[in-house]
PDB file of C-alpha atoms in Angstrom:
ATOM      1  CA  MET A   1      93.418  78.845  79.834  1.00 77.00           C
ATOM      2  CA  THR A   2      94.771  78.627  83.240  1.00 84.00           C
ATOM      3  CA  ASP A   3      96.534  81.954  82.681  1.00 85.00           C
ATOM      4  CA  LEU A   4      93.168  83.584  81.666  1.00 90.00           C
ATOM      5  CA  LEU A   5      91.318  82.042  84.740  1.00 94.00           C
ATOM      6  CA  LEU A   6      94.213  83.284  86.987  1.00 92.00           C
ATOM      7  CA  ARG A   7      93.993  86.766  85.523  1.00 92.00           C
ATOM      8  CA  PHE A   8      90.142  86.749  85.935  1.00 94.00           C
ATOM      9  CA  LEU A   9      90.237  85.789  89.611  1.00 95.00           C
ATOM     10  CA  PHE A  10      93.180  87.767  90.645  1.00 92.00           C
ATOM     11  CA  GLY A  11      91.739  90.950  88.696  1.00 92.00           C
ATOM     12  CA  GLY A  12      88.379  90.294  90.286  1.00 94.00           C
ATOM     13  CA  LEU A  13      89.595  90.081  93.780  1.00 95.00           C
ATOM     14  CA  ILE A  14      91.891  93.269  93.620  1.00 94.00           C
ATOM     15  CA  VAL A  15      89.249  95.447  91.954  1.00 91.00           C
ATOM     16  CA  SER A  16      86.587  94.252  94.468  1.00 92.00           C
ATOM     17  CA  GLY A  17      88.873  94.942  97.242  1.00 93.00           C
ATOM     18  CA  PHE A  18      89.384  98.479  96.407  1.00 92.00           C
ATOM     19  CA  ALA A  19      85.725  98.855  95.527  1.00 90.00           C
ATOM     20  CA  VAL A  20      85.015  97.881  99.184  1.00 91.00           C
ATOM     21  CA  LEU A  21      87.317 100.550 100.488  1.00 92.00           C
ATOM     22  CA  GLY A  22      85.225 102.895  98.413  1.00 89.00           C
ATOM     23  CA  ASP A  23      82.134 101.830 100.004  1.00 88.00           C
ATOM     24  CA  ILE A  24      83.529 102.209 103.492  1.00 92.00           C
ATOM     25  CA  PHE A  25      85.002 105.703 103.350  1.00 92.00           C
ATOM     26  CA  ARG A  26      83.361 108.936 103.808  1.00 90.00           C
ATOM     27  CA  PRO A  27      82.982 111.671 102.391  1.00 93.00           C
ATOM     28  CA  LYS A  28      82.078 110.510  98.904  1.00 89.00           C
ATOM     29  CA  SER A  29      84.594 112.758  97.277  1.00 93.00           C
ATOM     30  CA  PHE A  30      87.321 110.789  99.226  1.00 96.00           C
ATOM     31  CA  ALA A  31      85.676 107.418  98.530  1.00 95.00           C
ATOM     32  CA  GLY A  32      85.744 108.274  94.856  1.00 95.00           C
ATOM     33  CA  LEU A  33      89.568 108.179  94.939  1.00 96.00           C
ATOM     34  CA  PHE A  34      89.358 104.381  95.132  1.00 95.00           C
ATOM     35  CA  GLY A  35      87.393 104.347  91.791  1.00 94.00           C
ATOM     36  CA  ALA A  36      90.842 105.142  90.104  1.00 96.00           C
ATOM     37  CA  ALA A  37      92.891 102.612  92.230  1.00 95.00           C
ATOM     38  CA  PRO A  38      95.673 100.899  90.307  1.00 96.00           C
ATOM     39  CA  SER A  39      93.764  97.582  90.688  1.00 93.00           C
ATOM     40  CA  VAL A  40      93.771  96.274  87.084  1.00 93.00           C
ATOM     41  CA  ALA A  41      97.345  97.395  86.940  1.00 96.00           C
ATOM     42  CA  LEU A  42      98.502  95.606  90.049  1.00 95.00           C
ATOM     43  CA  ALA A  43      96.822  92.436  88.993  1.00 93.00           C
ATOM     44  CA  THR A  44      98.045  92.502  85.325  1.00 93.00           C
ATOM     45  CA  LEU A  45     101.660  93.813  86.033  1.00 95.00           C
ATOM     46  CA  SER A  46     102.229  91.126  88.731  1.00 93.00           C
ATOM     47  CA  LEU A  47     101.245  88.409  86.367  1.00 92.00           C
ATOM     48  CA  THR A  48     102.993  89.923  83.401  1.00 93.00           C
ATOM     49  CA  ILE A  49     106.340  90.459  85.398  1.00 95.00           C
ATOM     50  CA  ALA A  50     106.250  86.778  86.136  1.00 93.00           C
ATOM     51  CA  SER A  51     105.587  85.635  82.732  1.00 92.00           C
ATOM     52  CA  LYS A  52     107.181  88.211  80.407  1.00 93.00           C
ATOM     53  CA  GLY A  53     109.836  90.039  82.600  1.00 95.00           C
ATOM     54  CA  HIS A  54     110.452  93.437  83.794  1.00 96.00           C
ATOM     55  CA  ILE A  55     111.105  95.410  80.566  1.00 96.00           C
ATOM     56  CA  TYR A  56     107.674  94.120  78.974  1.00 95.00           C
ATOM     57  CA  ALA A  57     105.918  95.305  82.054  1.00 97.00           C
ATOM     58  CA  ALA A  58     107.682  98.661  81.969  1.00 97.00           C
ATOM     59  CA  THR A  59     106.691  99.013  78.410  1.00 96.00           C
ATOM     60  CA  GLU A  60     102.922  98.473  79.401  1.00 97.00           C
ATOM     61  CA  ALA A  61     103.491 100.928  82.304  1.00 98.00           C
ATOM     62  CA  ARG A  62     104.660 103.646  79.966  1.00 98.00           C
ATOM     63  CA  SER A  63     101.402 103.367  77.843  1.00 97.00           C
ATOM     64  CA  MET A  64      99.576 103.160  81.078  1.00 98.00           C
ATOM     65  CA  THR A  65     100.533 106.839  81.696  1.00 98.00           C
ATOM     66  CA  LEU A  66      98.492 107.669  78.683  1.00 98.00           C
ATOM     67  CA  GLY A  67      95.524 105.588  79.805  1.00 98.00           C
ATOM     68  CA  ALA A  68      95.689 107.457  83.111  1.00 98.00           C
ATOM     69  CA  ILE A  69      95.560 110.916  81.335  1.00 98.00           C
ATOM     70  CA  ALA A  70      92.550 109.858  79.412  1.00 98.00           C
ATOM     71  CA  PHE A  71      91.035 108.483  82.798  1.00 98.00           C
ATOM     72  CA  ILE A  72      91.529 112.022  84.328  1.00 98.00           C
ATOM     73  CA  VAL A  73      89.753 113.537  81.422  1.00 98.00           C
ATOM     74  CA  TYR A  74      86.819 110.791  81.596  1.00 98.00           C
ATOM     75  CA  ALA A  75      86.223 111.179  85.301  1.00 98.00           C
ATOM     76  CA  SER A  76      86.350 114.868  85.126  1.00 98.00           C
ATOM     77  CA  ALA A  77      83.903 115.099  82.051  1.00 98.00           C
ATOM     78  CA  ALA A  78      81.531 112.596  84.092  1.00 97.00           C
ATOM     79  CA  SER A  79      81.652 114.666  87.112  1.00 97.00           C
ATOM     80  CA  PHE A  80      80.905 117.883  85.194  1.00 97.00           C
ATOM     81  CA  LEU A  81      78.098 116.275  83.222  1.00 97.00           C
ATOM     82  CA  LEU A  82      76.304 114.762  86.230  1.00 95.00           C
ATOM     83  CA  MET A  83      76.641 117.836  88.314  1.00 95.00           C
ATOM     84  CA  ARG A  84      75.502 120.073  85.592  1.00 95.00           C
ATOM     85  CA  TYR A  85      72.778 118.229  83.582  1.00 93.00           C
ATOM     86  CA  LYS A  86      71.953 115.446  86.037  1.00 91.00           C
ATOM     87  CA  PRO A  87      71.630 112.575  83.350  1.00 93.00           C
ATOM     88  CA  PRO A  88      71.486 108.911  84.699  1.00 93.00           C
ATOM     89  CA  ALA A  89      75.086 107.868  86.011  1.00 93.00           C
ATOM     90  CA  LEU A  90      75.056 104.562  84.039  1.00 93.00           C
ATOM     91  CA  LEU A  91      74.311 106.429  80.868  1.00 96.00           C
ATOM     92  CA  VAL A  92      77.051 108.932  81.420  1.00 96.00           C
ATOM     93  CA  SER A  93      79.797 106.572  82.726  1.00 95.00           C
ATOM     94  CA  SER A  94      79.293 104.082  80.039  1.00 95.00           C
ATOM     95  CA  ALA A  95      78.960 106.556  76.995  1.00 96.00           C
ATOM     96  CA  LEU A  96      82.070 108.370  78.101  1.00 97.00           C
ATOM     97  CA  LEU A  97      84.069 105.215  77.865  1.00 96.00           C
ATOM     98  CA  PHE A  98      84.229 105.927  74.045  1.00 96.00           C
ATOM     99  CA  LEU A  99      85.995 109.373  75.317  1.00 97.00           C
ATOM    100  CA  TRP A 100      88.473 107.282  77.328  1.00 97.00           C
ATOM    101  CA  LEU A 101      89.073 104.989  74.506  1.00 97.00           C
ATOM    102  CA  GLY A 102      89.477 107.537  71.861  1.00 97.00           C
ATOM    103  CA  GLY A 103      91.585 109.760  74.109  1.00 97.00           C
ATOM    104  CA  SER A 104      94.073 107.003  75.188  1.00 97.00           C
ATOM    105  CA  LEU A 105      94.326 105.529  71.636  1.00 97.00           C
ATOM    106  CA  GLY A 106      94.713 108.971  70.178  1.00 97.00           C
ATOM    107  CA  LEU A 107      97.631 109.869  72.688  1.00 97.00           C
ATOM    108  CA  TRP A 108      99.196 106.605  71.980  1.00 97.00           C
ATOM    109  CA  PHE A 109      99.182 107.201  68.155  1.00 96.00           C
ATOM    110  CA  LEU A 110     100.575 110.749  68.709  1.00 97.00           C
ATOM    111  CA  LEU A 111     103.271 110.223  71.229  1.00 96.00           C
ATOM    112  CA  LEU A 112     104.206 106.540  71.429  1.00 91.00           C
ATOM    113  CA  LYS A 113     103.625 104.609  68.177  1.00 83.00           C
TER     114      LYS A 113
ATOM    115  CA  MET B   1      86.340 117.749 106.169  1.00 71.00           C
ATOM    116  CA  LYS B   2      86.923 114.730 108.334  1.00 84.00           C
ATOM    117  CA  ILE B   3      87.700 111.302 106.796  1.00 88.00           C
ATOM    118  CA  GLU B   4      85.606 108.490 108.262  1.00 89.00           C
ATOM    119  CA  ALA B   5      85.625 104.695 107.731  1.00 91.00           C
ATOM    120  CA  LYS B   6      82.096 103.396 108.147  1.00 86.00           C
ATOM    121  CA  PHE B   7      81.949  99.701 108.098  1.00 89.00           C
ATOM    122  CA  SER B   8      78.305  99.739 108.465  1.00 84.00           C
ATOM    123  CA  ALA B   9      77.927 101.023 104.865  1.00 81.00           C
ATOM    124  CA  LEU B  10      78.816  97.522 103.602  1.00 84.00           C
ATOM    125  CA  LYS B  11      75.369  96.334 104.890  1.00 82.00           C
ATOM    126  CA  ASN B  12      73.821  98.449 102.142  1.00 79.00           C
ATOM    127  CA  VAL B  13      75.706  96.619  99.309  1.00 82.00           C
ATOM    128  CA  LYS B  14      73.966  93.562  98.144  1.00 85.00           C
ATOM    129  CA  PRO B  15      75.728  90.338  97.183  1.00 86.00           C
ATOM    130  CA  HIS B  16      74.983  90.751  93.476  1.00 88.00           C
ATOM    131  CA  GLU B  17      76.650  94.183  93.634  1.00 85.00           C
ATOM    132  CA  TYR B  18      79.799  92.650  94.844  1.00 88.00           C
ATOM    133  CA  PHE B  19      79.550  89.936  92.222  1.00 91.00           C
ATOM    134  CA  VAL B  20      79.215  92.547  89.407  1.00 89.00           C
ATOM    135  CA  ARG B  21      82.241  94.329  90.439  1.00 89.00           C
ATOM    136  CA  PHE B  22      84.229  91.264  90.775  1.00 92.00           C
ATOM    137  CA  LEU B  23      83.014  90.176  87.281  1.00 92.00           C
ATOM    138  CA  PHE B  24      83.906  93.615  85.839  1.00 88.00           C
ATOM    139  CA  GLY B  25      87.287  93.479  87.338  1.00 90.00           C
ATOM    140  CA  GLY B  26      88.062  90.090  86.279  1.00 94.00           C
ATOM    141  CA  LEU B  27      86.907  90.715  82.747  1.00 93.00           C
ATOM    142  CA  VAL B  28      88.888  93.858  82.220  1.00 90.00           C
ATOM    143  CA  THR B  29      92.037  92.307  83.550  1.00 92.00           C
ATOM    144  CA  VAL B  30      91.490  89.359  81.074  1.00 94.00           C
ATOM    145  CA  LEU B  31      90.772  91.816  78.335  1.00 92.00           C
ATOM    146  CA  ALA B  32      93.931  93.753  79.162  1.00 89.00           C
ATOM    147  CA  GLY B  33      96.195  90.583  78.756  1.00 90.00           C
ATOM    148  CA  LEU B  34      94.416  89.580  75.653  1.00 94.00           C
ATOM    149  CA  ILE B  35      94.918  92.914  74.090  1.00 94.00           C
ATOM    150  CA  ALA B  36      98.503  92.972  75.156  1.00 92.00           C
ATOM    151  CA  LYS B  37      98.927  89.533  73.455  1.00 92.00           C
ATOM    152  CA  ARG B  38      97.309  90.541  70.235  1.00 95.00           C
ATOM    153  CA  TYR B  39      98.566  94.216  69.783  1.00 95.00           C
ATOM    154  CA  GLY B  40     101.607  94.171  71.947  1.00 95.00           C
ATOM    155  CA  PRO B  41     102.538  95.866  75.347  1.00 95.00           C
ATOM    156  CA  GLY B  42     102.202  99.408  73.901  1.00 95.00           C
ATOM    157  CA  VAL B  43      98.383  99.087  73.323  1.00 96.00           C
ATOM    158  CA  GLY B  44      97.752  96.680  76.084  1.00 95.00           C
ATOM    159  CA  GLY B  45      99.221  99.063  78.617  1.00 96.00           C
ATOM    160  CA  LEU B  46      96.629 101.693  77.952  1.00 97.00           C
ATOM    161  CA  PHE B  47      94.126  99.202  79.439  1.00 96.00           C
ATOM    162  CA  LEU B  48      95.830  99.040  82.680  1.00 96.00           C
ATOM    163  CA  ALA B  49      94.289 102.476  83.247  1.00 97.00           C
ATOM    164  CA  PHE B  50      90.773 101.541  81.942  1.00 94.00           C
ATOM    165  CA  PRO B  51      87.964 102.896  84.154  1.00 93.00           C
ATOM    166  CA  ALA B  52      87.048  99.203  85.176  1.00 82.00           C
ATOM    167  CA  ILE B  53      84.587  99.616  87.777  1.00 84.00           C
ATOM    168  CA  PHE B  54      83.673 103.389  87.528  1.00 90.00           C
ATOM    169  CA  PRO B  55      80.288 102.759  85.851  1.00 90.00           C
ATOM    170  CA  ALA B  56      79.179 100.120  88.251  1.00 87.00           C
ATOM    171  CA  THR B  57      80.322 102.399  91.334  1.00 88.00           C
ATOM    172  CA  ALA B  58      78.825 105.532  89.841  1.00 90.00           C
ATOM    173  CA  THR B  59      75.520 103.681  89.424  1.00 90.00           C
ATOM    174  CA  LEU B  60      75.650 102.215  92.904  1.00 88.00           C
ATOM    175  CA  VAL B  61      76.260 105.640  94.550  1.00 89.00           C
ATOM    176  CA  GLU B  62      73.432 107.055  92.556  1.00 89.00           C
ATOM    177  CA  LYS B  63      71.077 104.138  93.519  1.00 88.00           C
ATOM    178  CA  HIS B  64      72.060 104.121  97.282  1.00 85.00           C
ATOM    179  CA  GLU B  65      71.520 108.022  97.542  1.00 83.00           C
ATOM    180  CA  LYS B  66      68.158 107.625  95.820  1.00 83.00           C
ATOM    181  CA  GLN B  67      66.959 104.946  98.204  1.00 84.00           C
ATOM    182  CA  LYS B  68      68.053 106.961 101.268  1.00 80.00           C
ATOM    183  CA  MET B  69      65.871 109.872  99.868  1.00 79.00           C
ATOM    184  CA  HIS B  70      62.964 107.457  98.937  1.00 76.00           C
ATOM    185  CA  ARG B  71      62.954 106.395 102.644  1.00 78.00           C
ATOM    186  CA  ALA B  72      62.743 110.086 103.640  1.00 75.00           C
ATOM    187  CA  GLY B  73      59.786 110.388 101.275  1.00 75.00           C
ATOM    188  CA  LEU B  74      61.595 112.224  98.468  1.00 74.00           C
ATOM    189  CA  HIS B  75      62.213 111.340  94.884  1.00 73.00           C
ATOM    190  CA  GLY B  76      66.024 111.619  95.133  1.00 75.00           C
ATOM    191  CA  SER B  77      67.072 111.316  91.394  1.00 77.00           C
ATOM    192  CA  ARG B  78      68.741 114.616  91.331  1.00 83.00           C
ATOM    193  CA  ARG B  79      70.400 114.094  94.681  1.00 87.00           C
ATOM    194  CA  GLY B  80      71.549 110.575  93.537  1.00 88.00           C
ATOM    195  CA  ARG B  81      73.239 112.067  90.472  1.00 90.00           C
ATOM    196  CA  SER B  82      74.736 114.917  92.348  1.00 92.00           C
ATOM    197  CA  ALA B  83      76.278 112.291  94.737  1.00 93.00           C
ATOM    198  CA  ALA B  84      77.645 110.423  91.716  1.00 94.00           C
ATOM    199  CA  ALA B  85      79.135 113.527  90.462  1.00 96.00           C
ATOM    200  CA  VAL B  86      80.970 114.104  93.746  1.00 95.00           C
ATOM    201  CA  ASP B  87      82.243 110.505  93.570  1.00 94.00           C
ATOM    202  CA  ALA B  88      83.589 111.044  89.966  1.00 96.00           C
ATOM    203  CA  ALA B  89      85.225 114.266  91.089  1.00 96.00           C
ATOM    204  CA  GLY B  90      87.159 112.138  93.666  1.00 97.00           C
ATOM    205  CA  THR B  91      87.863 109.545  90.915  1.00 97.00           C
ATOM    206  CA  SER B  92      89.331 112.293  88.675  1.00 98.00           C
ATOM    207  CA  ILE B  93      91.952 112.930  91.557  1.00 98.00           C
ATOM    208  CA  GLY B  94      92.648 109.296  91.916  1.00 97.00           C
ATOM    209  CA  ALA B  95      93.421 109.177  88.233  1.00 98.00           C
ATOM    210  CA  ILE B  96      96.217 111.757  88.916  1.00 98.00           C
ATOM    211  CA  GLY B  97      97.641 109.353  91.464  1.00 98.00           C
ATOM    212  CA  LEU B  98      97.265 106.638  88.811  1.00 98.00           C
ATOM    213  CA  PHE B  99      99.332 108.621  86.398  1.00 98.00           C
ATOM    214  CA  PHE B 100     102.245 108.773  88.875  1.00 98.00           C
ATOM    215  CA  PHE B 101     101.808 105.281  89.704  1.00 98.00           C
ATOM    216  CA  ALA B 102     102.378 104.374  86.099  1.00 98.00           C
ATOM    217  CA  VAL B 103     105.356 106.696  85.798  1.00 98.00           C
ATOM    218  CA  ILE B 104     107.066 105.161  88.788  1.00 98.00           C
ATOM    219  CA  VAL B 105     106.696 101.566  87.459  1.00 98.00           C
ATOM    220  CA  TRP B 106     107.901 102.607  83.976  1.00 98.00           C
ATOM    221  CA  PHE B 107     111.011 104.092  85.247  1.00 97.00           C
ATOM    222  CA  TYR B 108     111.985 101.811  88.109  1.00 97.00           C
ATOM    223  CA  LEU B 109     110.782  98.458  87.155  1.00 97.00           C
ATOM    224  CA  PRO B 110     113.773  97.625  84.884  1.00 95.00           C
ATOM    225  CA  GLY B 111     116.676  96.779  87.342  1.00 92.00           C
ATOM    226  CA  HIS B 112     114.745  96.800  90.647  1.00 96.00           C
ATOM    227  CA  PRO B 113     112.816  94.037  92.468  1.00 97.00           C
ATOM    228  CA  ALA B 114     109.244  93.953  91.148  1.00 97.00           C
ATOM    229  CA  TRP B 115     107.499  93.828  94.617  1.00 97.00           C
ATOM    230  CA  ILE B 116     109.365  96.832  95.980  1.00 97.00           C
ATOM    231  CA  VAL B 117     108.467  98.877  92.724  1.00 98.00           C
ATOM    232  CA  LEU B 118     104.769  97.830  92.982  1.00 97.00           C
ATOM    233  CA  LEU B 119     104.573  98.609  96.722  1.00 98.00           C
ATOM    234  CA  VAL B 120     106.287 102.063  96.383  1.00 98.00           C
ATOM    235  CA  ALA B 121     104.057 102.867  93.207  1.00 98.00           C
ATOM    236  CA  GLY B 122     100.982 101.818  95.137  1.00 98.00           C
ATOM    237  CA  CYS B 123     101.900 103.995  98.304  1.00 98.00           C
ATOM    238  CA  ALA B 124     102.690 106.908  95.833  1.00 98.00           C
ATOM    239  CA  TRP B 125      99.207 106.618  94.168  1.00 98.00           C
ATOM    240  CA  PHE B 126      97.613 106.823  97.637  1.00 97.00           C
ATOM    241  CA  ALA B 127      99.824 109.585  99.060  1.00 98.00           C
ATOM    242  CA  ILE B 128      99.549 111.689  95.920  1.00 98.00           C
ATOM    243  CA  SER B 129      95.726 111.235  95.554  1.00 98.00           C
ATOM    244  CA  VAL B 130      95.207 112.189  99.341  1.00 97.00           C
ATOM    245  CA  LEU B 131      97.542 115.069  99.191  1.00 97.00           C
ATOM    246  CA  ILE B 132      95.659 116.504  96.012  1.00 97.00           C
ATOM    247  CA  TRP B 133      92.170 115.850  97.733  1.00 97.00           C
ATOM    248  CA  VAL B 134      93.321 117.613 100.933  1.00 96.00           C
ATOM    249  CA  ILE B 135      94.590 120.641  98.902  1.00 96.00           C
ATOM    250  CA  ARG B 136      91.374 120.926  96.952  1.00 93.00           C
ATOM    251  CA  LYS B 137      89.411 120.773 100.014  1.00 90.00           C
ATOM    252  CA  ARG B 138      91.214 123.650 101.521  1.00 90.00           C
ATOM    253  CA  ILE B 139      91.112 125.857  98.543  1.00 85.00           C
TER     254      ILE B 139
END
């Protein structure tokens, strides 16, 4: 339970920190870089290294490469749809999470399983 | 295009908006840990690149741009969504940097001090993302 609470606090703080950087910087396309900051990764990997060691964390990082490829596709698709069809941002960004999930799991089954 | 740090922009963010992002960040980090515990580091690792706060950020960008247009007496929905699209284009570049972050951690974590690897990977994420952003702006 302490581990989960620590993860929650650590993750929340790092993600919020990068989000504040995104609020501060202009132009918007530059600020957008912080939307893909390694915030969850930094929080998770630090705690995982401490509890399970370097090899376990490196295995997570190997899979993370596939999650990042799916993230590139996800954000590009969101940008295209928002620019082309102008749907509400929440609708597009939430619906496309299934694309990220399907893409990353699909790549993992194909390449790493 | 000039990069600026506009600290006054923080005044436009309401306390509950900070809270939502903190909540999302915390929950996704917990989720990534639980998934790794249940299904192993292979599947759990995918969630280290989960678009944790993108939906919240895109919605905020749209909302703030819309409010700006409302103050000018305009509707602003289309403008707000275009602003969110520009933000998402930046995020797609940041995600390329995220890929290289993961590659560095994957290759160098075994056998090297963790804090150095994470520091180098974080710097690489930033440098690669900014470099691609600059190249894209100049094309």
